[in-house]
Amino acid sequence: MILKNLRLLFSLQESKSRDINVNMETIPGQQSDRRASRQDGRRPSIYSTMDAVPHLEFYCNATATGRLRRSRPSLETLRKTTEPVRFGWVTGVMIRCMLNIWGVILFLRLSWITSQAGILLTWVIILMSVLVTSISSLSVSAIATNGRVSSGGGYFMISRTLGPEMGGPIGMVFSFANALGCALNTVGFSESVRDLLVEYNAVMVDEINDVRIVGTITVTVLLLISLAGMEWESKTQVLFFLVLMVTFANYFVGTFIPATPQKQSKGFFGYRVEIFVENLLPDWRGSEGNFFQMFAIFFPSAIGILAGANISGDLKDPQTAIPKGTIMAIFSTTMSYLLISITAACVLRDASGNLNDSLPVNYSGPCEGLGCKLGWNFTKCEQSQSCSFGLSNSFQVLNLISGFGPLITAGLFAASLSSALAFLVSAPKVFQCLCRDNIYPYIGFFGKGYGKNDEPLRAYILTYFIALAFILIAQLNVIAPLISNFFLCSYALINFSCFHASITNSPGWRPSFKYYSKWTALFGSIISVVLMFLLTWWAALITFGIILFLFGYVTYKKPEVNWGSSVQAGTYNMALSYSVSLSSVADHVKNFRPQCLVLTGPPNLRPALVDFVGSFTKNVSLMICGDILMDDDKSVISQRNTDKLVKWLNRRKVRSFYTPFKGDSLREGASHLLQAAGLGKMKPNTLVMGFKTNWQECSPSSVENYVNTIYDTFDSNYGVCILRMMDGLDITEELQCEGVCAWNVLGFSLERWVRENTNHIINDEIRTVFQNKQGKKNIDVYWISDDGGLTLLVPYLLTRRKRWRRSKVRVFVIGQQQTKEDERTEMMVLLRRFRLDVHDVIVITDSERPPFSKNLNRFEDSIAGFRLREGQQAEGPAHQERTEGPWKISDKQMDAFRLKVRFGRYFVSVYVRSVPVPQGGCPSSLYMAWLDALSCGLHCPILLIRGNQQNVLTFYCQ
């Protein structure tokens, strides 16, 4: 049933005489499909849901006749012209992987490796390579079946499993390795063409430059085939596959055909036990004659297992096609390599190719070697090491053995060109996915796609030039070890991705492919790294150096992507495990840390408070920014805005949690946060809040809430810190000056607007005094009473920061004039035993002196509006006023709290003083006046701090 009609109109001009209008009725669901196609990285197609379209009519208005004609084109025709090409597991994965594995190494180097390593070690080399690739294919299958796989192949799997930090570097290396693979197979093809030119005496320049010329022409032709589209590329691969099948049949038939004298002169005698035994053991020759060098040269022939996964975006069902096609390709190609290596051993290692070296029937002259028993004397060329034929000297052994030599040449051309073409297609596909993820700058230009298959034409051109640069080396044995290192590194990370995803026990790791093991994946990862260094250690160091550099860049930039990687799951597991294990550990004074609950409200409105606490808690202890939602703020804060406030903290490089909490008042919210915030041992033990500068103007209930919050904190055995700045902590007025005050005119609460529109408040660039270098200033600490040492510990933690390192801590204590020096010496000794870097200790000896009249008058003026004036009222009205306003100050309370207010006028960074503990029955207004008198008049930040009497400092080792 059609729920919604949407008419799309397209106009096309045809040779000045015809306009075609397209009228299409669609159903709901097309827009969702279109959105899904955008997420896939493909352009949305209006025909993507053609099967669900009830009818489609084309109205053609021919201006020449003036008549309206109606036609109904075939839906199948429209699909063919608009839908991207999709491949199944046979043509998309298995054939592609087999062609990539059957590369130039099979035809040009396998027989030579057999002559060097012998049949046994050649099988070991083949099986070692297959072991690495098989384990990697199992890991690839597991990752590919754990969710929808988009385009990008190996890079997509690693990045979505291990995150952008590891995915980004391996994406770069993997793309580059595929470009080198294209160069390797192109050079192999060019070498075979060069050999044909030499055979027919048609050399163009010389042997090296001929390889370069042929290679340049070849890779250019392959580029044109790739630019024609995936459909043409796939048809070309099928053609190459058929040629290879005929070639293999021709080769194995040739092993049973009796050898002619011409073939015998070149070392081929068919199946002979003595030749087989002779070629069973290794015969190392030349500078490259060792096991690991042979492995390094052979291993690129096995790297094609990701050819199908690399075009995962062009597969019909990647989750089914990748495991099935990859494993079948590995099994088939492994059998072919083993059979060809053992049948190639039908050839002697050394032969002259000279028909005159055949022995007469009764020859009795000098003759050495196995050839003598077979009727040929190759002694002369063996001793002079001038033999031109045989396993050890010729790369055309398969051509010699086959029934019809030109078919082997055709197979070599098909294998090398198919592998080169597959690599030339894979590299741009992987690189396009990397570019679109925006992990690295300046490469997004290459991510643009064209056509119905979203072809990365720009990436094709880039890959072409990289491959061309290495083709100009024109040395197959030089390029092969470089590719081995890059692909081994890729396989190591793919296997590690599977292992890491398995051990994290994430509920999201549910691959439908079950034939894998996390321990085999770990083994595959380790063996890949070991082989990298055993093959070419310098190339391995370069590879890891590049990866570490790219890894460091991504870690530093922190791209805003969230792929649900196993690293996130592993971090959660570690945090959970450590938190649980920490709960069973008893507290110790040496491990005390000031874990702070900071009442910031929205953190971006009080940046100075956030920066100050972050200065002594970063990388040291817990910090939680508590935001108590009161009154108008009872609307539930969205997760989106919470995330933006957390991002604001991260941009400011403050390591803190952000916790919003709904409460009827500050006191209720703070009390609940103190009880509920944190986890296990990671719970706050200190409450940090800003000084209420407007306590005289705000409502009495608000002052009561503020002071009672401090009372409750003391009663709960928590430490208290109160920060006061001369200009205040709240930057609301600054935001109003920037135009935000218009929201107040409309009747909105500014803080509520900030919470709901955090992205409009860009104040992370507002600098506070705590973000500047403090220089050679002083941190003055008035240690009036012993609170357990928190008053001394916080200044020490500040001086450990780079910005505060040059600041000097001075400690002020109360003492007597007669014992001033002794008390100072004792305090210095005590502080040294606590290992606190204190610059000086100053003993205050006039603590009993009456306060200055100026300070006393200011104090009394601040509380004048809160006095009861009992002497001027009758007892009844005064008692009623005291009951209705508990914040009112009686004359008796005033006399009991006459304060001595003295300050040292010093050029300081921070002024630290103990928070006075109120006595019972102290009105909130009197207590606020007390705090105000202790902290007013200073132009530096003032920190009023009080511990909970728990010792936080010790000079003992246990």
Short mmCIF file of C-alpha atoms in Angstrom, two decimals, residues 283-482:
data_model
loop_
_atom_site.label_atom_id
_atom_site.label_comp_id
_atom_site.label_asym_id
_atom_site.label_seq_id
_atom_site.Cartn_x
_atom_site.Cartn_y
_atom_site.Cartn_z
CA ASP A 283 72.20 -26.63 -2.37
CA TRP A 284 72.73 -22.99 -1.37
CA ARG A 285 74.43 -20.84 -3.98
CA GLY A 286 75.35 -17.17 -4.23
CA SER A 287 74.84 -14.33 -1.75
CA GLU A 288 71.10 -15.03 -1.60
CA GLY A 289 71.60 -18.68 -0.73
CA ASN A 290 69.93 -19.03 2.68
CA PHE A 291 66.59 -20.18 4.00
CA PHE A 292 65.15 -16.84 5.09
CA GLN A 293 66.12 -15.10 1.88
CA MET A 294 64.28 -17.80 -0.05
CA PHE A 295 61.30 -17.35 2.26
CA ALA A 296 61.39 -13.58 1.73
CA ILE A 297 61.36 -14.03 -2.04
CA PHE A 298 58.59 -16.66 -1.96
CA PHE A 299 56.25 -15.12 0.60
CA PRO A 300 54.82 -12.42 -1.75
CA SER A 301 53.27 -15.26 -3.72
CA ALA A 302 51.00 -16.01 -0.74
CA ILE A 303 49.91 -12.47 0.08
CA GLY A 304 46.86 -12.46 -2.16
CA ILE A 305 44.44 -13.74 0.50
CA LEU A 306 42.99 -10.25 1.04
CA ALA A 307 42.25 -9.61 -2.63
CA GLY A 308 38.59 -10.46 -2.11
CA ALA A 309 38.29 -8.67 1.23
CA ASN A 310 39.80 -5.51 -0.27
CA ILE A 311 36.78 -5.10 -2.56
CA SER A 312 34.30 -6.00 0.19
CA GLY A 313 32.16 -3.02 -0.81
CA ASP A 314 31.59 -4.63 -4.23
CA LEU A 315 30.48 -8.04 -2.90
CA LYS A 316 26.87 -9.17 -2.71
CA ASP A 317 27.27 -10.80 0.71
CA PRO A 318 30.73 -10.08 2.21
CA GLN A 319 30.00 -12.02 5.40
CA THR A 320 29.54 -15.25 3.45
CA ALA A 321 31.78 -14.61 0.47
CA ILE A 322 34.98 -13.64 2.30
CA PRO A 323 35.35 -16.76 4.53
CA LYS A 324 34.25 -19.25 1.90
CA GLY A 325 36.13 -17.78 -1.05
CA THR A 326 39.37 -17.05 0.87
CA ILE A 327 39.68 -20.51 2.45
CA MET A 328 38.91 -22.28 -0.83
CA ALA A 329 41.49 -20.16 -2.64
CA ILE A 330 44.19 -20.94 -0.05
CA PHE A 331 43.52 -24.69 -0.24
CA SER A 332 43.55 -24.79 -4.06
CA THR A 333 46.66 -22.68 -4.50
CA THR A 334 48.56 -24.52 -1.76
CA MET A 335 48.03 -27.84 -3.51
CA SER A 336 49.17 -26.33 -6.81
CA TYR A 337 52.35 -24.91 -5.27
CA LEU A 338 53.24 -28.21 -3.60
CA LEU A 339 52.64 -30.21 -6.77
CA ILE A 340 54.53 -27.82 -9.03
CA SER A 341 57.52 -27.69 -6.67
CA ILE A 342 57.80 -31.48 -6.57
CA THR A 343 57.29 -31.94 -10.32
CA ALA A 344 59.82 -29.22 -11.08
CA ALA A 345 62.37 -31.45 -9.34
CA CYS A 346 62.37 -33.63 -12.46
CA VAL A 347 65.08 -31.29 -13.73
CA LEU A 348 68.77 -31.39 -12.87
CA ARG A 349 70.25 -28.40 -11.07
CA ASP A 350 72.88 -27.83 -13.78
CA ALA A 351 72.72 -28.42 -17.52
CA SER A 352 74.50 -26.90 -20.50
CA GLY A 353 71.79 -27.09 -23.13
CA ASN A 354 74.40 -28.34 -25.60
CA LEU A 355 73.38 -31.43 -27.56
CA ASN A 356 77.09 -32.28 -28.01
CA ASP A 357 77.38 -33.06 -24.30
CA SER A 358 75.53 -36.34 -24.71
CA LEU A 359 77.67 -39.38 -23.88
CA PRO A 360 78.26 -42.24 -26.30
CA VAL A 361 77.30 -45.71 -25.21
CA ASN A 362 80.77 -46.93 -24.17
CA TYR A 363 82.17 -43.61 -22.93
CA SER A 364 84.92 -44.11 -20.30
CA GLY A 365 86.32 -40.56 -19.93
CA PRO A 366 86.10 -38.29 -16.87
CA CYS A 367 82.51 -37.46 -15.89
CA GLU A 368 81.07 -36.29 -12.59
CA GLY A 369 77.56 -35.73 -11.36
CA LEU A 370 74.16 -37.32 -11.80
CA GLY A 371 74.07 -36.38 -15.50
CA CYS A 372 76.67 -39.06 -16.24
CA LYS A 373 74.24 -41.78 -15.18
CA LEU A 374 71.61 -40.28 -17.45
CA GLY A 375 73.91 -40.17 -20.51
CA TRP A 376 74.99 -36.53 -20.38
CA ASN A 377 78.27 -34.91 -19.37
CA PHE A 378 77.68 -31.52 -17.77
CA THR A 379 80.96 -31.65 -15.81
CA LYS A 380 82.64 -28.82 -17.70
CA CYS A 381 79.91 -26.21 -17.15
CA GLU A 382 79.39 -27.36 -13.56
CA GLN A 383 83.04 -26.85 -12.68
CA SER A 384 83.25 -23.48 -14.43
CA GLN A 385 79.80 -22.47 -13.11
CA SER A 386 78.78 -21.48 -16.61
CA CYS A 387 75.72 -23.69 -17.01
CA SER A 388 72.84 -21.79 -18.57
CA PHE A 389 70.09 -24.31 -17.88
CA GLY A 390 68.82 -26.41 -15.02
CA LEU A 391 66.91 -25.59 -11.84
CA SER A 392 69.68 -23.40 -10.42
CA ASN A 393 70.39 -21.39 -13.58
CA SER A 394 67.19 -20.85 -15.52
CA PHE A 395 63.92 -19.21 -14.57
CA GLN A 396 62.10 -20.88 -17.50
CA VAL A 397 61.94 -24.41 -16.06
CA LEU A 398 58.15 -24.61 -16.22
CA ASN A 399 58.35 -23.69 -19.87
CA LEU A 400 60.84 -26.52 -20.39
CA ILE A 401 58.69 -29.15 -18.66
CA SER A 402 55.35 -28.24 -20.22
CA GLY A 403 53.86 -29.94 -23.24
CA PHE A 404 53.61 -26.69 -25.20
CA GLY A 405 55.98 -23.93 -24.06
CA PRO A 406 54.09 -20.88 -25.36
CA LEU A 407 51.13 -21.78 -23.13
CA ILE A 408 53.38 -21.40 -20.06
CA THR A 409 54.35 -17.97 -21.34
CA ALA A 410 50.66 -17.16 -21.71
CA GLY A 411 50.05 -18.42 -18.18
CA LEU A 412 52.91 -16.32 -16.87
CA PHE A 413 51.44 -13.29 -18.59
CA ALA A 414 47.97 -14.08 -17.20
CA ALA A 415 49.24 -14.68 -13.65
CA SER A 416 51.42 -11.58 -13.47
CA LEU A 417 48.91 -9.30 -15.15
CA SER A 418 45.96 -10.59 -13.10
CA SER A 419 47.87 -10.10 -9.85
CA ALA A 420 49.07 -6.66 -10.90
CA LEU A 421 45.53 -5.70 -11.87
CA ALA A 422 44.11 -6.99 -8.58
CA PHE A 423 46.67 -4.99 -6.59
CA LEU A 424 46.05 -1.93 -8.73
CA VAL A 425 42.34 -2.16 -7.86
CA SER A 426 42.83 -3.05 -4.16
CA ALA A 427 45.16 -0.18 -3.24
CA PRO A 428 42.79 2.64 -4.32
CA LYS A 429 39.79 0.95 -2.70
CA VAL A 430 41.57 0.70 0.66
CA PHE A 431 43.02 4.20 0.38
CA GLN A 432 39.61 5.66 -0.51
CA CYS A 433 38.12 4.25 2.70
CA LEU A 434 41.04 5.68 4.69
CA CYS A 435 40.62 9.10 3.08
CA ARG A 436 36.91 9.22 3.85
CA ASP A 437 37.51 8.48 7.52
CA ASN A 438 39.34 11.84 7.83
CA ILE A 439 42.04 10.42 10.08
CA TYR A 440 44.92 12.16 8.31
CA PRO A 441 44.91 15.64 6.76
CA TYR A 442 45.41 16.55 3.10
CA ILE A 443 44.37 13.14 1.72
CA GLY A 444 40.61 13.70 1.52
CA PHE A 445 41.08 14.77 -2.11
CA PHE A 446 41.69 11.12 -3.07
CA GLY A 447 38.51 9.85 -1.39
CA LYS A 448 36.10 11.15 -4.02
CA GLY A 449 34.26 8.43 -5.96
CA TYR A 450 32.81 8.43 -9.45
CA GLY A 451 30.16 6.41 -11.24
CA LYS A 452 27.71 3.82 -10.06
CA ASN A 453 30.44 1.82 -8.31
CA ASP A 454 31.87 4.90 -6.61
CA GLU A 455 35.24 4.33 -8.29
CA PRO A 456 38.20 6.16 -6.66
CA LEU A 457 39.65 7.52 -9.90
CA ARG A 458 41.98 9.95 -8.13
CA ALA A 459 43.34 7.16 -5.94
CA TYR A 460 43.89 5.07 -9.08
CA ILE A 461 46.14 7.79 -10.49
CA LEU A 462 48.09 8.03 -7.20
CA THR A 463 48.57 4.24 -7.07
CA TYR A 464 49.72 4.29 -10.69
CA PHE A 465 52.53 6.74 -9.98
CA ILE A 466 53.66 4.86 -6.83
CA ALA A 467 53.77 1.57 -8.73
CA LEU A 468 55.57 3.24 -11.62
CA ALA A 469 58.28 4.57 -9.29
CA PHE A 470 59.08 1.03 -8.07
CA ILE A 471 58.79 -0.47 -11.55
CA LEU A 472 61.74 1.73 -12.52
CA ILE A 473 63.87 -0.25 -10.01
CA ALA A 474 63.45 -3.19 -12.41
CA GLN A 475 64.75 -5.71 -9.83
CA LEU A 476 62.26 -8.40 -8.76
CA ASN A 477 64.41 -9.71 -5.90
CA VAL A 478 64.73 -6.18 -4.44
CA ILE A 479 61.00 -5.40 -4.44
CA ALA A 480 59.86 -8.78 -3.05
CA PRO A 481 61.35 -8.44 0.50
CA LEU A 482 59.83 -4.95 0.91
#
